[in-house]
Tab-separated table of C-alpha atoms and ligand atoms in Angstrom:
chain	number	residue	atom	x	y	z
A	24	MET	CA	57.492	111.098	71.771
A	25	ARG	CA	54.376	113.286	71.244
A	26	GLY	CA	52.434	110.582	69.173
A	27	ALA	CA	49.103	109.833	70.240
A	28	ARG	CA	51.200	106.137	71.411
A	29	GLY	CA	52.734	108.073	73.590
A	30	ARG	CA	49.749	110.572	75.642
A	31	PRO	CA	48.294	108.902	79.349
A	32	MET	CA	45.686	106.618	79.092
A	33	ARG	CA	43.904	108.161	81.159
A	34	ARG	CA	43.530	110.960	79.420
A	35	ARG	CA	42.215	110.013	75.994
A	36	GLY	CA	40.638	106.867	77.902
A	37	PRO	CA	36.731	109.052	77.092
A	38	GLY	CA	36.992	108.976	74.352
A	39	ASN	CA	37.989	105.798	73.291
A	40	LEU	CA	35.491	104.008	75.409
A	41	ALA	CA	32.876	105.765	72.880
A	42	VAL	CA	34.154	104.037	70.213
A	43	LEU	CA	34.577	100.643	71.729
A	44	ALA	CA	30.748	100.973	73.228
A	45	VAL	CA	29.431	102.095	69.685
A	46	ALA	CA	31.676	99.256	67.666
A	47	LEU	CA	30.168	96.644	70.722
A	48	VAL	CA	26.416	98.027	69.963
A	49	VAL	CA	27.018	97.815	65.580
A	50	VAL	CA	28.342	94.385	65.965
A	51	GLY	CA	25.265	93.809	68.327
A	52	LEU	CA	22.941	95.041	65.533
A	53	VAL	CA	24.685	93.440	62.556
A	54	TYR	CA	24.758	90.321	64.724
A	55	ALA	CA	21.040	90.064	65.637
A	56	VAL	CA	20.438	91.284	61.869
A	57	LEU	CA	22.446	88.289	60.401
A	58	VAL	CA	21.323	85.514	62.383
A	59	PRO	CA	17.749	86.202	62.924
A	60	GLY	CA	17.519	82.308	64.019
A	61	SER	CA	19.522	82.284	67.435
A	62	ALA	CA	18.071	80.810	70.232
A	63	THR	CA	18.257	83.776	72.749
A	64	GLY	CA	16.446	86.511	70.577
A	65	ALA	CA	13.443	86.448	72.935
A	66	ASP	CA	11.230	87.972	69.691
A	67	GLY	CA	12.987	86.566	67.131
A	68	PRO	CA	11.321	84.329	64.517
A	69	GLN	CA	12.475	81.426	66.230
A	70	SER	CA	10.091	82.044	69.094
A	71	GLN	CA	7.079	83.072	66.631
A	72	GLN	CA	7.925	79.594	65.018
A	73	ILE	CA	7.469	77.898	68.088
A	74	GLU	CA	4.363	80.143	68.911
A	75	GLU	CA	2.333	79.290	65.986
A	76	GLY	CA	3.546	75.974	66.863
A	77	ARG	CA	1.534	76.295	70.319
A	78	ARG	CA	-1.567	78.174	68.765
A	79	LEU	CA	-1.586	74.644	66.050
A	80	PHE	CA	-1.195	71.851	68.563
A	81	ALA	CA	-3.356	74.089	71.098
A	82	VAL	CA	-6.428	73.491	68.877
A	83	GLY	CA	-5.020	70.399	66.713
A	84	CYS	CA	-3.029	67.809	69.282
A	85	SER	CA	-4.340	68.975	72.938
A	86	SER	CA	-7.814	67.134	72.531
A	87	CYS	CA	-5.621	63.402	72.735
A	88	HIS	CA	-1.457	64.517	73.902
A	89	GLY	CA	-2.777	67.235	76.699
A	90	LEU	CA	-2.451	70.950	76.498
A	91	ASN	CA	0.629	70.706	77.259
A	92	ALA	CA	2.039	68.231	75.344
A	93	GLU	CA	2.029	66.159	78.622
A	94	GLY	CA	-0.192	63.163	77.490
A	95	GLY	CA	-3.970	62.837	77.826
A	96	THR	CA	-6.232	60.802	78.593
A	97	ASN	CA	-10.030	60.701	77.177
A	98	GLY	CA	-13.084	60.713	79.025
A	99	GLU	CA	-12.955	57.674	80.563
A	100	GLY	CA	-9.300	57.677	81.518
A	101	HIS	CA	-7.781	55.692	79.042
A	102	ALA	CA	-4.519	57.602	77.668
A	103	ALA	CA	-5.441	59.378	74.462
A	104	GLY	CA	-2.371	60.328	73.160
A	105	PRO	CA	1.598	59.570	74.801
A	106	SER	CA	3.560	62.714	76.031
A	107	LEU	CA	5.735	64.405	73.943
A	108	ILE	CA	8.388	65.497	75.770
A	109	GLY	CA	11.700	64.779	74.601
A	110	VAL	CA	10.374	63.018	71.858
A	111	GLY	CA	12.356	65.596	69.091
A	112	ALA	CA	10.798	67.670	66.375
A	113	ALA	CA	12.295	64.480	64.103
A	114	ALA	CA	9.147	62.422	65.418
A	115	VAL	CA	6.447	64.946	64.964
A	116	ASP	CA	8.376	65.368	61.400
A	117	PHE	CA	7.803	61.717	60.892
A	118	GLN	CA	4.420	61.700	62.225
A	119	VAL	CA	2.689	64.630	60.946
A	120	GLY	CA	4.844	64.898	57.680
A	121	THR	CA	3.886	60.978	57.028
A	122	GLY	CA	0.263	61.819	58.475
A	123	ARG	CA	-0.365	59.714	60.776
A	124	MET	CA	-0.421	62.393	63.227
A	125	PRO	CA	-3.070	63.966	63.586
A	126	ALA	CA	-4.548	60.214	64.078
A	127	ALA	CA	-8.454	59.955	63.383
A	128	GLN	CA	-9.337	57.722	65.770
A	129	PRO	CA	-8.545	55.472	67.962
A	130	GLY	CA	-7.176	51.444	66.742
A	131	ALA	CA	-4.562	49.200	66.741
A	132	GLN	CA	-2.184	51.100	64.228
A	133	VAL	CA	-2.435	55.070	63.003
A	134	PRO	CA	-2.473	54.457	59.255
A	135	GLN	CA	-0.427	56.746	56.964
A	136	LYS	CA	-2.591	59.555	55.005
A	137	PRO	CA	-1.829	62.980	52.797
A	138	PRO	CA	-0.938	64.754	55.503
A	139	ALA	CA	-3.017	67.985	57.033
A	140	TYR	CA	-0.344	70.289	57.868
A	141	SER	CA	1.813	71.976	55.116
A	142	GLU	CA	5.525	72.070	55.536
A	143	GLU	CA	5.359	75.326	57.076
A	144	GLU	CA	3.001	73.746	60.001
A	145	ILE	CA	4.955	70.887	60.334
A	146	ALA	CA	8.182	72.704	61.161
A	147	ALA	CA	6.300	74.913	63.810
A	148	LEU	CA	4.678	71.716	65.482
A	149	ALA	CA	8.061	69.739	65.044
A	150	ALA	CA	9.726	73.751	67.178
A	151	TYR	CA	6.856	73.830	69.725
A	152	VAL	CA	7.416	70.618	70.523
A	153	ALA	CA	11.835	71.154	70.365
A	154	SER	CA	11.459	74.041	72.611
A	155	LEU	CA	9.654	71.591	75.562
A	156	ALA	CA	12.425	69.264	75.694
A	157	PRO	CA	15.605	68.236	73.788
A	158	GLY	CA	15.533	65.277	71.832
A	159	PRO	CA	16.051	64.208	68.265
A	160	ALA	CA	16.408	67.307	66.057
A	161	VAL	CA	15.301	66.829	62.285
A	162	PRO	CA	18.231	65.439	59.829
A	163	PRO	CA	19.735	67.675	57.712
A	164	SER	CA	19.318	67.395	54.320
A	165	GLU	CA	22.793	66.148	53.246
A	166	SER	CA	22.507	63.114	56.447
A	167	TYR	CA	19.929	61.291	53.366
A	168	ASP	CA	20.894	62.924	50.281
A	169	VAL	CA	21.537	59.509	48.213
A	170	SER	CA	22.383	61.150	45.450
A	171	LYS	CA	26.101	60.274	45.136
A	172	VAL	CA	26.477	56.616	47.119
A	173	THR	CA	28.539	54.184	45.799
A	174	GLN	CA	27.445	51.311	44.316
A	175	GLU	CA	29.815	49.744	47.348
A	176	GLU	CA	27.599	51.852	50.028
A	177	ILE	CA	24.333	50.132	49.183
A	178	VAL	CA	26.078	46.782	49.275
A	179	ARG	CA	26.663	47.787	52.159
A	180	GLY	CA	23.417	49.787	52.756
A	181	GLY	CA	21.969	46.357	52.233
A	182	GLU	CA	23.394	44.461	54.518
A	183	LEU	CA	22.842	46.110	57.614
A	184	PHE	CA	19.183	45.975	55.903
A	185	ARG	CA	19.008	42.734	56.280
A	186	THR	CA	20.770	42.343	59.669
A	187	ASN	CA	18.812	45.436	60.958
A	188	CYS	CA	15.275	45.674	58.672
A	189	THR	CA	13.888	42.574	57.294
A	190	ALA	CA	12.706	40.321	60.287
A	191	CYS	CA	9.554	43.688	60.213
A	192	HIS	CA	9.780	44.979	56.994
A	193	ASN	CA	10.406	41.374	54.211
A	194	PHE	CA	13.619	41.443	52.540
A	195	ALA	CA	12.272	43.377	49.354
A	196	GLY	CA	11.139	46.106	52.158
A	197	ARG	CA	7.777	45.202	51.191
A	198	GLY	CA	6.534	45.146	54.682
A	199	GLY	CA	4.836	42.341	57.005
A	200	ALA	CA	2.527	41.263	59.717
A	201	LEU	CA	3.220	41.767	63.328
A	202	PRO	CA	1.922	40.827	66.408
A	203	HIS	CA	-1.957	41.788	68.099
A	204	GLY	CA	-3.447	43.295	64.205
A	205	ARG	CA	0.471	45.859	63.997
A	206	TYR	CA	2.516	46.066	60.573
A	207	ALA	CA	5.107	46.920	59.071
A	208	PRO	CA	4.821	49.458	56.569
A	209	SER	CA	6.280	48.561	53.083
A	210	LEU	CA	8.975	51.233	52.363
A	211	MET	CA	8.014	51.748	49.101
A	212	ASP	CA	6.925	54.977	49.000
A	213	SER	CA	9.174	56.452	52.168
A	214	SER	CA	10.523	59.371	51.009
A	215	PRO	CA	14.834	59.409	52.638
A	216	ARG	CA	13.567	62.218	54.938
A	217	HIS	CA	11.297	59.249	56.690
A	218	MET	CA	13.190	56.914	56.767
A	219	TYR	CA	15.672	58.454	57.892
A	220	GLN	CA	13.591	59.591	60.759
A	221	ALA	CA	12.147	56.695	61.313
A	222	MET	CA	15.571	54.831	61.897
A	223	LEU	CA	16.153	58.424	64.513
A	224	THR	CA	12.728	57.979	66.261
A	225	GLY	CA	11.725	53.871	66.108
A	226	PRO	CA	7.664	54.981	65.648
A	227	GLN	CA	4.935	52.411	67.604
A	228	GLN	CA	6.687	49.025	67.650
A	229	MET	CA	10.562	49.819	65.683
A	230	PRO	CA	12.925	49.829	67.929
A	231	VAL	CA	15.576	53.144	67.571
A	232	PHE	CA	18.076	53.068	65.888
A	233	SER	CA	20.145	56.299	67.464
A	234	ASP	CA	22.915	57.745	65.655
A	235	ALA	CA	25.563	55.806	68.039
A	236	VAL	CA	23.866	52.762	67.466
A	237	LEU	CA	23.478	53.281	63.308
A	238	LEU	CA	26.110	55.585	62.596
A	239	PRO	CA	25.223	57.926	60.468
A	240	GLU	CA	26.502	56.891	56.877
A	241	ASP	CA	25.508	53.375	57.654
A	242	LYS	CA	21.872	55.332	57.850
A	243	ARG	CA	22.590	56.571	54.597
A	244	ALA	CA	23.894	53.459	53.324
A	245	VAL	CA	20.250	51.989	54.452
A	246	ILE	CA	18.064	54.637	52.763
A	247	ALA	CA	20.673	54.736	49.284
A	248	TYR	CA	19.529	50.592	49.751
A	249	ILE	CA	15.691	51.186	50.362
A	250	VAL	CA	16.173	53.373	47.178
A	251	ALA	CA	17.640	51.287	44.754
A	252	LEU	CA	15.124	48.376	45.739
A	253	GLN	CA	12.591	51.528	44.862
A	254	GLU	CA	14.127	52.119	41.897
A	255	SER	CA	14.779	48.959	40.147
A	256	GLU	CA	12.132	47.119	38.608
A	257	ASP	CA	10.667	44.067	39.392
A	258	PRO	CA	12.917	41.704	38.002
A	259	GLY	CA	10.519	38.869	37.356
A	260	GLY	CA	8.010	41.495	36.412
A	261	LEU	CA	5.860	40.461	38.812
A	262	PRO	CA	5.565	41.683	42.447
A	263	LEU	CA	6.004	38.286	43.792
A	264	GLY	CA	7.314	39.395	46.437
A	265	ARG	CA	11.185	38.632	45.425
A	266	LEU	CA	10.981	35.150	47.434
A	267	GLY	CA	13.605	34.880	44.148
A	268	PRO	CA	14.360	32.612	41.443
A	269	VAL	CA	12.292	29.928	43.443
A	270	SER	CA	9.322	31.422	43.266
A	271	GLU	CA	10.038	33.532	39.499
A	272	GLY	CA	10.968	29.907	37.894
A	273	LEU	CA	7.906	28.121	39.956
A	274	TRP	CA	5.521	30.697	37.640
A	275	GLY	CA	8.131	30.375	34.979
A	276	TRP	CA	7.366	26.685	35.295
A	277	LEU	CA	3.890	26.928	35.468
A	278	ALA	CA	3.279	29.121	32.336
A	279	GLY	CA	5.607	27.135	30.277
A	280	ILE	CA	3.356	24.646	31.290
A	281	GLY	CA	0.342	25.490	30.193
A	282	LEU	CA	1.728	26.744	27.166
A	283	LEU	CA	3.088	23.291	26.548
A	284	VAL	CA	-0.586	21.771	27.724
A	285	LEU	CA	-2.137	24.263	24.915
A	286	VAL	CA	-0.232	23.694	22.363
A	287	ALA	CA	-1.045	19.545	23.227
A	288	VAL	CA	-4.435	20.411	22.738
A	289	TRP	CA	-4.166	22.527	19.506
A	290	ILE	CA	-2.167	19.941	18.725
A	291	GLY	CA	-4.666	17.096	19.094
A	292	ALA	CA	-6.981	19.337	17.791
A	293	LYS	CA	-5.181	19.689	14.619
A	294	VAL	CA	-3.907	16.123	14.183
A	295	PRO	CA	-7.512	14.414	13.146
A	296	ARG	CA	-8.819	17.357	11.034
A	297	THR	CA	-5.174	17.033	8.754
A	298	GLY	CA	-5.962	12.857	9.021
A	299	ARG	CA	-9.102	13.584	7.711
A	300	GLY	CA	-7.835	16.065	5.583
A	301	ARG	CA	-5.806	13.317	3.924
A	302	SER	CA	-8.154	9.954	4.329
A	303	PRO	CA	-9.592	10.357	0.694
A	304	ARG	CA	-6.865	10.678	-0.698
A	305	GLY	CA	-4.875	7.988	1.379
A	306	GLU	CA	-7.690	5.472	0.742
B	418	HEC	C1	-6.786	60.789	68.274
B	418	HEC	C2	-5.820	61.207	69.611
B	418	HEC	C3	-4.663	62.396	68.748
B	418	HEC	C4	-4.568	63.457	68.091
B	418	HEC	C5	-5.648	64.199	67.519
B	418	HEC	C6	-3.195	62.910	67.584
B	418	HEC	N1	-2.275	62.578	68.137
B	418	HEC	FE1	-0.625	62.464	68.025
B	418	HEC	N2	-0.487	59.980	68.420
B	418	HEC	C7	-1.635	59.742	69.315
B	418	HEC	C8	-1.476	57.833	70.142
B	418	HEC	C9	-2.352	57.278	70.548
B	418	HEC	C10	0.207	58.121	69.910
B	418	HEC	C11	0.420	56.683	69.831
B	418	HEC	C12	0.385	55.940	68.358
B	418	HEC	C13	1.413	55.293	67.994
B	418	HEC	O1	2.190	54.506	69.062
B	418	HEC	O2	1.264	54.666	66.875
B	418	HEC	C14	0.509	59.462	68.750
B	418	HEC	C15	1.531	59.147	68.845
B	418	HEC	C16	2.347	60.817	68.477
B	418	HEC	C17	4.025	61.233	68.308
B	418	HEC	C18	5.047	60.105	68.216
B	418	HEC	C19	5.575	59.836	69.790
B	418	HEC	C20	6.910	58.688	70.195
B	418	HEC	O3	7.161	58.593	71.044
B	418	HEC	O4	7.086	58.914	69.062
B	418	HEC	C21	4.074	62.318	68.118
B	418	HEC	C22	5.245	62.863	67.462
B	418	HEC	C23	2.995	62.923	67.940
B	418	HEC	N3	1.326	61.556	68.263
B	418	HEC	C24	2.593	63.809	67.828
B	418	HEC	C25	1.011	64.584	67.230
B	418	HEC	C26	0.780	65.982	66.646
B	418	HEC	C27	1.470	66.936	66.443
B	418	HEC	C28	-0.615	66.213	67.113
B	418	HEC	C29	-1.223	67.202	66.228
B	418	HEC	C30	-0.984	67.799	64.321
B	418	HEC	C31	-1.364	64.753	66.858
B	418	HEC	N4	-0.313	64.066	67.305
B	418	HEC	C32	-2.399	64.895	67.188
B	418	HEC	C33	-2.970	60.248	69.447
B	418	HEC	C34	-3.077	61.976	68.532
B	419	HEC	C1	10.590	45.616	65.365
B	419	HEC	C2	10.330	45.661	63.943
B	419	HEC	C3	10.335	46.384	63.088
B	419	HEC	C4	11.754	46.163	62.975
B	419	HEC	C5	13.337	46.008	63.179
B	419	HEC	C6	11.904	47.632	61.422
B	419	HEC	N1	11.072	48.457	61.710
B	419	HEC	FE1	10.918	50.534	60.716
B	419	HEC	N2	8.834	50.314	61.578
B	419	HEC	C7	8.199	49.188	61.821
B	419	HEC	C8	6.970	49.476	62.531
B	419	HEC	C9	5.971	49.082	63.042
B	419	HEC	C10	6.801	50.876	61.273
B	419	HEC	C11	4.940	51.637	61.940
B	419	HEC	C12	4.613	52.230	62.766
B	419	HEC	C13	3.772	53.045	62.631
B	419	HEC	O1	3.226	52.917	62.070
B	419	HEC	O2	3.566	54.343	63.881
B	419	HEC	C14	7.974	51.153	60.758
B	419	HEC	C15	7.987	52.091	59.911
B	419	HEC	C16	9.126	52.554	59.235
B	419	HEC	C17	9.127	53.999	58.302
B	419	HEC	C18	8.289	54.412	58.016
B	419	HEC	C19	7.366	54.190	56.267
B	419	HEC	C20	6.287	54.767	56.222
B	419	HEC	O3	6.769	55.606	55.177
B	419	HEC	O4	5.686	55.876	56.716
B	419	HEC	C21	10.265	53.424	57.716
B	419	HEC	C22	11.475	54.416	56.492
B	419	HEC	C23	11.045	52.448	58.567
B	419	HEC	N3	10.620	51.616	59.477
B	419	HEC	C24	12.283	52.091	57.949
B	419	HEC	C25	12.763	50.648	58.895
B	419	HEC	C26	14.750	49.999	58.760
B	419	HEC	C27	15.388	51.541	57.703
B	419	HEC	C28	14.622	50.031	59.271
B	419	HEC	C29	16.513	48.699	59.210
B	419	HEC	C30	17.248	49.712	60.258
B	419	HEC	C31	13.246	48.846	60.332
B	419	HEC	N4	12.354	50.026	59.878
B	419	HEC	C32	13.341	48.032	61.409
B	419	HEC	C33	8.592	47.917	62.663
B	419	HEC	C34	9.985	47.440	62.510
């Protein structure tokens, strides 16, 4: 036995160790190149994004939420913005993505408006807030992709919507008033991503529907139902709050009666004239 296999370990040890070391370094480098976003790289793009987020936050958000997102007070000691520690990337993506944040001035409720930040800036702000403490992450796009849902899923989503959401959002998703000058907005312009995040983070008066309470597939069914509402034409042709056959029937009835009255008036106006037209012949 004189082949390499036969040699005692000690003699070939150093050579093999060197090969092993080189291999490890190569694997490490390849890994570092292929997995740039891994949270461990202190100088990786991930931490650059967090730095960028921190910078944007200091400029645009810290006046209300505090320099470290710990929550801020205004001059008179009133809370200007809540602490964002632990609200998670999803809350930031929702609040900034729907234009609610940065809030312009204090009021009963911060309204939606066109977003003030680009997609990348929102992602940076979200990464920064997420780096402070764990919280709900931005959901992956498959979780709110409703392009392939079945009709049964939409029906199930409708049931879930009626149980969980109509109390505030109206059963046609048109929104409604809440106490103290607040309101649940109409969902007719909401995007699937923001719907998912609204359920996940429960903005303001809205309860949090965590993934444990409303399973991700239930959330998708609800989203599919709302999207179907958005896409469907109003059955009655007029947005009457979708109160159903009663209100639409009422309108049909009123319009129909109106038409009948007009016809009656027209006939009434016409009859004497024809009468007069005939009278010379008749008398
Ligand atoms: C003028 C003050 C003000 C500014 C500026 C501001 N916010 Fe807010 N923010 C608020 C207030 C007030 C609330 C609570 C609003 C509510 O409950 O409707 C809030 C709520 C939030 C929430 C929701 C927290 C939760 O518990 O879900 C997030 C996330 C947030 N802000 C992020 C931001 C970010 C990011 C910026 C900067 C781009 C920003 N805000 C700028 C005042 C402000
Ligand atoms: C207790 C009342 C309440 C219930 C129940 C409720 N919501 Fe809301 N919802 C609100 C309020 C209030 C807001 C606005 C929060 C804000 O402006 O900060 C809101 C906001 C939203 C938004 C964001 C709309 C947009 O485009 O900006 C979506 C989407 C939404 N709700 C979906 C749902 C769904 C789906 C359910 C049921 C699973 C539900 N909500 C249950 C009160 C409620």
